[in-house]
Amino acid sequence: MMKVILRDVLKSKGVQVSESHLDILEQRWQSIQYLKADIEHAVLDDYDIALTSTPGGDHVE
């Protein structure tokens, strides 16, 4: 069923996808949905991540 939905959405956007690629897209979409569900039920304090940029290099003072 997911494959039909993916095909229709992509077709409506003018994207043509082969059956083999459609199988791959379906698997990846299911994986994304699984990860999304996991994040929605997570305690966000447990996922404290920071990204910093140090101008001029990767040194830390």
mmCIF file with all atom_site columns, C-alpha atoms in Angstrom:
data_model
loop_
_atom_site.group_PDB
_atom_site.id
_atom_site.type_symbol
_atom_site.label_atom_id
_atom_site.label_alt_id
_atom_site.label_comp_id
_atom_site.label_asym_id
_atom_site.label_entity_id
_atom_site.label_seq_id
_atom_site.pdbx_PDB_ins_code
_atom_site.Cartn_x
_atom_site.Cartn_y
_atom_site.Cartn_z
_atom_site.occupancy
_atom_site.B_iso_or_equiv
_atom_site.pdbx_formal_charge
_atom_site.auth_seq_id
_atom_site.auth_comp_id
_atom_site.auth_asym_id
_atom_site.auth_atom_id
_atom_site.pdbx_PDB_model_num
ATOM 1  C CA . MET A 1 1  ? 0.000  0.000  0.000   1.00 0.00 ? 1  MET A CA 1
ATOM 2  C CA . MET A 1 2  ? 2.813  2.396  0.874   1.00 0.00 ? 2  MET A CA 1
ATOM 3  C CA . LYS A 1 3  ? 4.341  1.793  -2.538  1.00 0.00 ? 3  LYS A CA 1
ATOM 4  C CA . VAL A 1 4  ? 1.135  2.957  -4.251  1.00 0.00 ? 4  VAL A CA 1
ATOM 5  C CA . ILE A 1 5  ? 1.046  6.137  -2.167  1.00 0.00 ? 5  ILE A CA 1
ATOM 6  C CA . LEU A 1 6  ? 4.721  6.871  -2.863  1.00 0.00 ? 6  LEU A CA 1
ATOM 7  C CA . ARG A 1 7  ? 4.229  6.302  -6.575  1.00 0.00 ? 7  ARG A CA 1
ATOM 8  C CA . ASP A 1 8  ? 1.176  8.616  -6.686  1.00 0.00 ? 8  ASP A CA 1
ATOM 9  C CA . VAL A 1 9  ? 2.890  11.400 -4.732  1.00 0.00 ? 9  VAL A CA 1
ATOM 10 C CA . LEU A 1 10 ? 6.019  11.256 -6.865  1.00 0.00 ? 10 LEU A CA 1
ATOM 11 C CA . LYS A 1 11 ? 3.984  11.068 -10.075 1.00 0.00 ? 11 LYS A CA 1
ATOM 12 C CA . SER A 1 12 ? 1.996  14.169 -9.039  1.00 0.00 ? 12 SER A CA 1
ATOM 13 C CA . LYS A 1 13 ? 5.318  16.001 -8.702  1.00 0.00 ? 13 LYS A CA 1
ATOM 14 C CA . GLY A 1 14 ? 6.509  14.830 -12.114 1.00 0.00 ? 14 GLY A CA 1
ATOM 15 C CA . VAL A 1 15 ? 9.062  12.347 -10.753 1.00 0.00 ? 15 VAL A CA 1
ATOM 16 C CA . GLN A 1 16 ? 9.342  8.991  -12.496 1.00 0.00 ? 16 GLN A CA 1
ATOM 17 C CA . VAL A 1 17 ? 10.701 6.131  -10.387 1.00 0.00 ? 17 VAL A CA 1
ATOM 18 C CA . SER A 1 18 ? 11.505 2.563  -11.423 1.00 0.00 ? 18 SER A CA 1
ATOM 19 C CA . GLU A 1 19 ? 10.020 -0.368 -9.486  1.00 0.00 ? 19 GLU A CA 1
ATOM 20 C CA . SER A 1 20 ? 13.411 -1.250 -7.980  1.00 0.00 ? 20 SER A CA 1
ATOM 21 C CA . HIS A 1 21 ? 13.908 2.309  -6.744  1.00 0.00 ? 21 HIS A CA 1
ATOM 22 C CA . LEU A 1 22 ? 10.345 2.383  -5.474  1.00 0.00 ? 22 LEU A CA 1
ATOM 23 C CA . ASP A 1 23 ? 11.112 -0.671 -3.319  1.00 0.00 ? 23 ASP A CA 1
ATOM 24 C CA . ILE A 1 24 ? 14.146 1.114  -1.870  1.00 0.00 ? 24 ILE A CA 1
ATOM 25 C CA . LEU A 1 25 ? 12.154 4.288  -1.234  1.00 0.00 ? 25 LEU A CA 1
ATOM 26 C CA . GLU A 1 26 ? 9.447  2.298  0.540   1.00 0.00 ? 26 GLU A CA 1
ATOM 27 C CA . GLN A 1 27 ? 12.004 0.671  2.857   1.00 0.00 ? 27 GLN A CA 1
ATOM 28 C CA . ARG A 1 28 ? 13.637 3.999  3.642   1.00 0.00 ? 28 ARG A CA 1
ATOM 29 C CA . TRP A 1 29 ? 10.280 5.687  4.275   1.00 0.00 ? 29 TRP A CA 1
ATOM 30 C CA . GLN A 1 30 ? 9.333  2.954  6.732   1.00 0.00 ? 30 GLN A CA 1
ATOM 31 C CA . SER A 1 31 ? 12.680 3.382  8.491   1.00 0.00 ? 31 SER A CA 1
ATOM 32 C CA . ILE A 1 32 ? 12.147 7.141  8.744   1.00 0.00 ? 32 ILE A CA 1
ATOM 33 C CA . GLN A 1 33 ? 8.664  6.614  10.171  1.00 0.00 ? 33 GLN A CA 1
ATOM 34 C CA . TYR A 1 34 ? 10.071 4.195  12.761  1.00 0.00 ? 34 TYR A CA 1
ATOM 35 C CA . LEU A 1 35 ? 12.754 6.701  13.808  1.00 0.00 ? 35 LEU A CA 1
ATOM 36 C CA . LYS A 1 36 ? 10.209 9.525  13.902  1.00 0.00 ? 36 LYS A CA 1
ATOM 37 C CA . ALA A 1 37 ? 7.949  7.525  16.220  1.00 0.00 ? 37 ALA A CA 1
ATOM 38 C CA . ASP A 1 38 ? 10.923 6.780  18.466  1.00 0.00 ? 38 ASP A CA 1
ATOM 39 C CA . ILE A 1 39 ? 11.803 10.478 18.717  1.00 0.00 ? 39 ILE A CA 1
ATOM 40 C CA . GLU A 1 40 ? 8.216  11.528 19.397  1.00 0.00 ? 40 GLU A CA 1
ATOM 41 C CA . HIS A 1 41 ? 8.136  9.310  22.495  1.00 0.00 ? 41 HIS A CA 1
ATOM 42 C CA . ALA A 1 42 ? 11.632 10.173 23.715  1.00 0.00 ? 42 ALA A CA 1
ATOM 43 C CA . VAL A 1 43 ? 12.468 12.340 26.664  1.00 0.00 ? 43 VAL A CA 1
ATOM 44 C CA . LEU A 1 44 ? 14.206 15.193 24.864  1.00 0.00 ? 44 LEU A CA 1
ATOM 45 C CA . ASP A 1 45 ? 16.589 15.863 27.758  1.00 0.00 ? 45 ASP A CA 1
ATOM 46 C CA . ASP A 1 46 ? 18.178 12.527 26.889  1.00 0.00 ? 46 ASP A CA 1
ATOM 47 C CA . TYR A 1 47 ? 19.044 13.815 23.411  1.00 0.00 ? 47 TYR A CA 1
ATOM 48 C CA . ASP A 1 48 ? 21.070 16.911 24.233  1.00 0.00 ? 48 ASP A CA 1
ATOM 49 C CA . ILE A 1 49 ? 23.207 17.575 21.164  1.00 0.00 ? 49 ILE A CA 1
ATOM 50 C CA . ALA A 1 50 ? 25.054 20.776 20.274  1.00 0.00 ? 50 ALA A CA 1
ATOM 51 C CA . LEU A 1 51 ? 26.815 21.866 17.118  1.00 0.00 ? 51 LEU A CA 1
ATOM 52 C CA . THR A 1 52 ? 29.388 24.618 17.347  1.00 0.00 ? 52 THR A CA 1
ATOM 53 C CA . SER A 1 53 ? 31.459 26.380 14.751  1.00 0.00 ? 53 SER A CA 1
ATOM 54 C CA . THR A 1 54 ? 34.915 27.654 15.593  1.00 0.00 ? 54 THR A CA 1
ATOM 55 C CA . PRO A 1 55 ? 36.038 30.309 13.089  1.00 0.00 ? 55 PRO A CA 1
ATOM 56 C CA . GLY A 1 56 ? 39.561 29.725 11.867  1.00 0.00 ? 56 GLY A CA 1
ATOM 57 C CA . GLY A 1 57 ? 39.799 26.024 12.549  1.00 0.00 ? 57 GLY A CA 1
ATOM 58 C CA . ASP A 1 58 ? 38.898 23.236 14.870  1.00 0.00 ? 58 ASP A CA 1
ATOM 59 C CA . HIS A 1 59 ? 41.088 24.250 17.825  1.00 0.00 ? 59 HIS A CA 1
ATOM 60 C CA . VAL A 1 60 ? 39.657 24.675 21.301  1.00 0.00 ? 60 VAL A CA 1
ATOM 61 C CA . GLU A 1 61 ? 41.093 27.076 23.867  1.00 0.00 ? 61 GLU A CA 1
#
